[in-house]
Coordinates of C-alpha atoms and ligand atoms in Angstrom, one line a residue:
M200 CA 103.3 79.1 89.4
L201 CA 104.4 81.3 86.7
V202 CA 103.0 84.9 86.6
L203 CA 103.2 87.4 84.0
G204 CA 103.2 90.9 85.4
I205 CA 102.6 94.2 83.7
E206 CA 103.4 97.7 84.9
S207 CA 102.4 100.8 83.2
T208 CA 101.3 103.2 85.9
C209 CA 103.8 106.2 85.0
D210 CA 106.7 106.5 82.6
E211 CA 108.1 102.9 82.5
T212 CA 106.5 100.1 80.6
S213 CA 107.5 96.8 82.0
V214 CA 106.7 93.2 81.5
A215 CA 108.1 90.3 83.6
I216 CA 107.7 86.7 84.3
V217 CA 108.2 85.5 87.8
E218 CA 107.9 82.1 89.4
N219 CA 106.4 81.6 92.8
G220 CA 107.0 85.3 93.9
K221 CA 110.7 85.0 93.8
N222 CA 112.3 83.5 90.7
V223 CA 112.5 86.2 88.1
L224 CA 112.6 84.6 84.6
A225 CA 112.4 88.0 82.8
N226 CA 111.9 91.6 83.6
V227 CA 112.0 93.9 80.6
V228 CA 111.6 97.6 81.1
A229 CA 111.1 100.2 78.5
S230 CA 112.0 103.6 80.1
Q231 CA 110.5 106.7 78.7
I232 CA 113.1 109.1 79.9
K233 CA 114.0 110.4 76.4
E234 CA 110.4 111.0 75.5
H235 CA 109.8 113.2 78.6
A236 CA 113.1 114.8 79.1
P237 CA 112.4 117.9 77.0
W238 CA 109.5 118.7 79.3
Q239 CA 111.5 117.9 82.4
G240 CA 108.6 115.9 83.7
V241 CA 106.1 113.1 82.7
V242 CA 103.6 114.3 80.0
P243 CA 100.6 111.9 80.5
E244 CA 99.5 111.8 76.9
I245 CA 103.0 111.0 75.7
A246 CA 103.3 108.2 78.5
S247 CA 100.0 106.5 77.4
R248 CA 101.1 106.5 73.8
N249 CA 104.4 105.0 74.5
H250 CA 102.9 102.2 76.7
L251 CA 100.7 101.4 73.7
K252 CA 103.6 101.1 71.5
K253 CA 105.6 99.0 73.8
I254 CA 103.3 96.7 75.6
I255 CA 103.1 94.0 73.0
P256 CA 106.7 93.9 71.9
L257 CA 107.8 93.9 75.5
T258 CA 105.4 91.0 76.3
E259 CA 106.9 89.1 73.4
K260 CA 110.3 89.8 74.5
A261 CA 109.7 88.7 78.1
L262 CA 108.3 85.4 76.9
K263 CA 111.1 84.8 74.7
L264 CA 113.7 85.5 77.5
A265 CA 111.7 83.2 79.7
D266 CA 111.5 80.6 76.9
L267 CA 107.7 80.3 77.4
E268 CA 104.5 80.6 75.2
I269 CA 101.8 82.9 76.7
N270 CA 99.6 79.9 77.5
Q271 CA 102.3 78.3 79.6
V272 CA 101.9 81.2 82.2
D273 CA 99.5 80.4 85.0
L274 CA 98.3 83.9 85.9
I275 CA 98.2 87.5 84.3
A276 CA 98.8 90.2 86.8
V277 CA 98.7 94.1 86.2
A278 CA 98.9 97.2 88.2
N279 CA 95.4 98.9 88.0
R280 CA 96.0 101.6 90.8
P281 CA 97.4 104.3 91.5
G282 CA 98.8 105.9 88.5
L283 CA 98.1 107.9 85.4
I284 CA 94.9 107.0 83.9
G285 CA 96.0 106.5 80.3
G286 CA 98.8 104.3 81.2
L287 CA 96.7 102.1 83.5
M288 CA 94.1 101.7 80.9
V289 CA 96.8 100.4 78.4
G290 CA 98.2 97.8 80.9
V291 CA 94.9 96.7 82.1
S292 CA 93.4 96.3 78.7
A293 CA 96.3 94.3 77.6
A294 CA 96.4 92.1 80.7
K295 CA 92.6 91.3 80.4
A296 CA 93.1 90.6 76.8
F297 CA 95.9 88.1 77.5
A298 CA 93.8 86.4 80.1
W299 CA 90.8 86.3 78.0
V300 CA 92.5 84.7 75.1
T301 CA 94.6 82.2 77.3
K302 CA 91.6 81.5 79.6
K303 CA 94.0 82.1 82.4
P304 CA 93.1 84.0 85.7
F305 CA 93.5 87.7 85.9
I306 CA 94.6 89.7 88.9
A307 CA 94.7 93.4 89.4
I308 CA 97.4 94.7 91.8
N309 CA 98.0 97.9 93.8
H310 CA 101.2 99.3 92.6
M311 CA 102.2 100.4 96.1
D312 CA 101.6 96.9 97.5
A313 CA 104.0 95.6 94.8
H314 CA 106.6 98.3 95.8
L315 CA 106.4 97.1 99.4
Y316 CA 106.9 93.5 98.2
S317 CA 109.9 94.2 96.0
P318 CA 112.6 93.7 98.7
H319 CA 111.2 90.3 99.3
I320 CA 112.3 89.1 95.8
S321 CA 115.8 89.1 96.9
S322 CA 115.7 88.9 100.8
E323 CA 114.1 86.7 103.4
I324 CA 112.1 89.3 105.6
N325 CA 110.0 88.3 108.7
F326 CA 106.9 90.0 109.7
P327 CA 105.9 92.4 111.3
Y328 CA 108.1 95.1 110.0
V329 CA 107.9 99.0 109.6
G330 CA 107.6 99.8 105.8
L331 CA 108.6 103.0 104.3
L332 CA 107.1 103.6 100.7
V333 CA 108.8 106.5 98.9
S334 CA 107.9 107.1 95.2
G335 CA 107.1 109.9 92.9
G336 CA 103.5 110.0 94.1
H337 CA 103.5 108.6 97.5
T338 CA 105.2 108.8 100.9
M339 CA 103.9 106.4 103.4
L340 CA 104.9 104.6 106.6
V341 CA 103.2 101.3 107.3
I342 CA 103.2 98.3 109.7
A343 CA 103.3 95.3 107.6
K344 CA 101.8 92.2 109.1
S345 CA 101.9 89.9 106.2
Y346 CA 102.3 90.1 102.3
T347 CA 98.9 91.4 101.8
S348 CA 98.1 93.2 104.9
Y349 CA 99.5 96.4 106.3
E350 CA 98.4 99.3 108.4
V351 CA 99.1 102.8 107.2
I352 CA 100.3 104.9 110.2
G353 CA 101.6 107.9 108.4
T354 CA 101.5 109.5 105.0
T355 CA 102.5 112.9 103.4
I356 CA 100.0 115.7 104.0
D357 CA 100.9 117.4 100.7
D358 CA 103.8 116.4 98.2
A359 CA 105.6 113.0 98.0
V360 CA 109.3 113.1 98.6
G361 CA 110.1 112.0 95.0
E362 CA 107.9 114.7 93.8
A363 CA 110.0 117.2 95.7
F364 CA 113.1 115.8 94.1
D365 CA 111.6 116.1 90.7
K366 CA 110.4 119.7 91.1
I367 CA 113.5 121.0 92.7
A368 CA 115.6 119.3 89.9
K369 CA 113.4 121.0 87.2
F370 CA 113.8 124.5 88.7
Y371 CA 117.7 124.1 89.0
D372 CA 117.8 122.5 85.6
L373 CA 119.4 119.4 86.8
G374 CA 117.7 117.0 84.6
Y375 CA 114.9 114.5 84.7
P376 CA 114.0 112.4 86.6
G377 CA 115.1 114.6 89.5
G378 CA 115.9 112.0 92.1
P379 CA 119.0 110.4 90.4
A380 CA 120.0 113.9 89.1
I381 CA 120.0 115.5 92.7
E382 CA 121.7 112.5 94.1
K383 CA 124.5 112.8 91.6
T384 CA 124.8 116.6 91.9
A385 CA 124.8 116.2 95.8
L386 CA 127.7 114.0 95.7
N387 CA 130.1 117.1 95.4
G388 CA 128.2 119.1 97.8
N389 CA 128.4 120.1 101.6
E390 CA 125.1 118.8 103.1
L391 CA 125.6 121.4 105.9
A392 CA 125.9 124.4 103.7
F393 CA 122.3 125.5 103.8
S394 CA 119.7 124.8 106.7
F395 CA 116.5 124.3 104.7
P396 CA 113.4 124.1 107.0
I397 CA 112.2 120.7 108.1
S398 CA 108.5 119.9 108.7
N399 CA 107.7 118.9 112.2
L400 CA 104.3 117.3 112.6
Y401 CA 104.4 116.2 116.2
K402 CA 100.8 116.1 117.3
S403 CA 99.8 112.6 118.4
D404 CA 97.5 111.9 115.5
R405 CA 100.0 113.3 113.1
K406 CA 103.3 112.1 114.6
F407 CA 104.2 109.7 111.6
D408 CA 102.9 112.1 109.0
V409 CA 105.4 114.2 106.9
S410 CA 105.1 117.2 104.7
Y411 CA 107.3 118.2 101.8
S412 CA 105.8 121.4 100.3
G413 CA 107.6 123.8 102.7
L414 CA 111.0 122.2 102.1
K415 CA 110.2 122.2 98.3
T416 CA 109.2 125.9 98.3
A417 CA 112.1 126.9 100.4
V418 CA 114.6 125.3 98.0
I419 CA 112.9 126.7 95.0
N420 CA 112.8 130.1 96.3
H421 CA 116.5 129.8 97.1
L422 CA 117.0 129.7 93.2
H423 CA 116.9 133.5 93.0
K424 CA 119.6 133.9 95.6
Y425 CA 121.6 131.2 94.0
Q426 CA 121.4 133.0 90.5
Q427 CA 122.6 136.2 92.2
A428 CA 125.3 134.9 94.4
E429 CA 128.3 133.7 92.4
S430 CA 129.7 131.8 95.4
Y431 CA 126.7 129.6 95.7
S432 CA 127.2 126.0 94.6
V433 CA 124.3 124.0 93.2
A434 CA 126.0 120.9 94.7
D435 CA 125.8 122.4 98.1
I436 CA 121.9 123.2 97.6
A437 CA 121.2 119.7 96.2
A438 CA 123.2 118.0 99.2
S439 CA 121.5 120.2 101.8
F440 CA 118.1 119.6 100.4
Q441 CA 118.7 115.8 100.1
K442 CA 119.8 115.7 103.8
R443 CA 116.7 117.6 104.9
A444 CA 114.5 115.5 102.8
F445 CA 115.7 112.3 104.4
D446 CA 116.3 113.6 108.0
V447 CA 112.5 113.8 108.5
L448 CA 111.9 110.3 107.3
L449 CA 114.7 108.9 109.5
K450 CA 113.1 110.6 112.4
K451 CA 109.8 109.1 111.8
I452 CA 111.4 105.5 111.3
E453 CA 113.2 106.0 114.6
L454 CA 109.9 106.9 116.3
A455 CA 108.2 103.9 114.7
I456 CA 110.8 101.5 115.8
K457 CA 110.6 102.7 119.4
E458 CA 106.9 103.0 119.5
F459 CA 106.1 99.6 117.9
N460 CA 109.1 97.9 119.3
I461 CA 109.8 96.5 115.7
N462 CA 113.5 96.6 114.5
T463 CA 112.9 95.4 110.9
V464 CA 112.3 98.1 108.3
V465 CA 111.6 97.9 104.7
V466 CA 112.2 100.8 102.3
A467 CA 110.8 100.6 98.9
G468 CA 109.6 102.8 95.9
G469 CA 111.8 104.7 93.4
V470 CA 113.4 106.9 96.1
S471 CA 114.7 103.8 97.8
A472 CA 117.3 103.6 94.9
N473 CA 119.0 106.6 96.7
Q474 CA 122.5 105.4 98.1
Y475 CA 122.8 108.2 100.3
L476 CA 119.5 107.3 101.9
R477 CA 120.7 103.7 102.2
K478 CA 123.9 104.8 104.0
R479 CA 121.8 107.0 106.3
F480 CA 119.9 103.8 107.5
Q481 CA 123.0 102.1 108.4
Q482 CA 123.4 104.8 111.1
I483 CA 120.0 104.0 112.8
K484 CA 120.4 102.1 115.9
N485 CA 118.5 98.9 116.3
C486 CA 117.5 98.8 112.8
N487 CA 117.7 96.0 110.4
A488 CA 116.9 97.7 107.1
F489 CA 115.9 95.9 103.8
F490 CA 116.0 97.7 100.2
P491 CA 115.0 96.2 97.0
N492 CA 117.7 95.2 94.5
L493 CA 118.2 98.5 92.4
K494 CA 116.6 97.0 89.4
Y495 CA 113.4 96.5 91.5
A496 CA 113.5 99.9 93.1
T497 CA 111.9 102.1 90.4
D498 CA 108.8 100.8 88.6
N499 CA 109.1 97.3 87.2
G500 CA 107.0 94.3 86.1
A501 CA 108.8 91.8 88.4
M502 CA 107.5 93.3 91.6
I503 CA 104.0 93.1 90.1
A504 CA 104.3 89.5 89.1
A505 CA 105.9 88.6 92.2
F506 CA 103.4 90.2 94.7
A507 CA 100.6 88.9 92.5
Y508 CA 101.6 85.3 93.3
H509 CA 100.9 85.9 97.1
K510 CA 97.7 88.0 96.5
Y511 CA 96.2 85.3 94.3
L512 CA 97.1 82.5 96.8
E513 CA 95.4 84.5 99.5
E514 CA 92.5 86.2 97.7
G515 CA 92.1 84.5 94.3
E516 CA 91.5 86.1 91.0
T517 CA 90.0 89.5 90.0
S518 CA 86.9 90.0 87.8
L519 CA 87.5 91.0 84.2
S520 CA 85.0 93.8 84.8
E521 CA 87.5 95.4 87.3
G522 CA 88.5 99.1 86.4
V523 CA 91.5 101.4 86.8
Y524 CA 92.0 103.9 89.7
P525 CA 94.4 106.8 89.3
R526 CA 94.3 107.5 92.9
V527 CA 94.0 105.1 95.9
E528 CA 91.5 106.2 98.5
G529 CA 92.3 105.7 102.1
F530 CA 96.1 105.9 102.2
K531 CA 95.5 107.6 105.4
I532 CA 96.3 107.3 108.9
S533 CA 95.1 104.1 110.9
L534 CA 93.4 102.5 108.0
L535 CA 93.7 98.7 108.3
R536 CA 93.8 97.2 104.7
K537 CA 93.1 93.5 104.0
Ligands
LIG245 O1 108.4 104.2 92.2 P1 108.8 105.1 91.0 O2 109.7 104.5 89.9 O3 107.5 105.7 90.4 C1 106.4 106.0 91.2 O4 105.7 105.1 91.6 O5 106.2 107.2 91.3 O6 109.4 106.4 91.7 C2 110.0 107.4 90.9 C3 110.4 108.6 91.7 C4 110.7 109.8 91.1 O7 110.2 110.9 91.8 C5 112.1 109.8 91.1 O8 112.8 111.1 90.9 C6 112.5 109.1 92.3 O9 111.6 107.9 92.5 N1 113.9 108.5 92.3 C7 114.8 108.9 93.1 C8 116.1 108.2 92.8 N2 115.7 107.4 91.8 C9 114.4 107.5 91.6 N3 114.9 109.8 94.1 C10 116.0 110.0 94.9 N4 117.2 109.3 94.6 C11 117.2 108.4 93.6 N5 118.3 107.8 93.2
LIG246 ZN1 106.3 103.3 91.6

């Protein structure tokens, strides 16, 4: 089955064509980094306008790369949640129009479900596994039971980990997007130079939850000291922050491995591109960790098309009257999703 997948939830427009959830025939991505860089963050209106400009040429490009006409595609998939509303509307409107004119089925996908699926594109992974979803908007710990079913066991109670990277990079003027900028800066730093605070949610109903606002605020407040003290190195600050940001996630993963007696771990979402994080996972005992191929770590259409194949087989198509949802309700503790 050939699936065309559209991704327009944030600052990347992407269209892909994937066969049977695995074989990526085309995955074209138009990044908006240049457009948002002057503001050191995503400007929603600029994002929507760029999605609108790019969506048709990218679809044409993806079809050309795959050597297909649009009516040879079997299913049209799009992320309709969570994300910036303007971008979601562009992607969903385009997907519905393509489905309508070609009379092919349409399917709407949760962007986070697609991130969790992304390592499956290149690896064979057995269920159940512990899933760690780390992106610019979400930080979630799940127990995945099948491609389409997982239980959320923990989430951030405030900021997402990617958001903390982005905000800190903005304050220290390290560049946008903040994640790769901090990772690069940290390469020359001493991760033990500063002991930033780490959240410690330990109560039984909170033990898999995380918090990033305290760490983020502490590092941002450190800016003043950094500007005063000539001896402070921004690389040391970046490395110390990065270590702390991931210490807490690794602690929760170790806890989940023990508590659920599951050794397979899947890490996905934009932050999973971080090489330091990947190395840290190698140090966890009894842990067989899977990460997406780098090109499927940050937002991309391939993960939408690939995951849509499984969702369609299990649940069928989505009505063309389906809407867009900037937030996803219920990414909270102990919610069993089907
Ligand atoms: O999944 P994604 O592309 O978009 C969302 O769904 O949010 O994730 C984007 C997030 C941003 O916060 C970005 O700074 C972060 O992923 N990110 C990274 C790295 N690459 C992207 N964070 C840490 N290290 C990286 N190498
Ligand atoms: Zn994403």
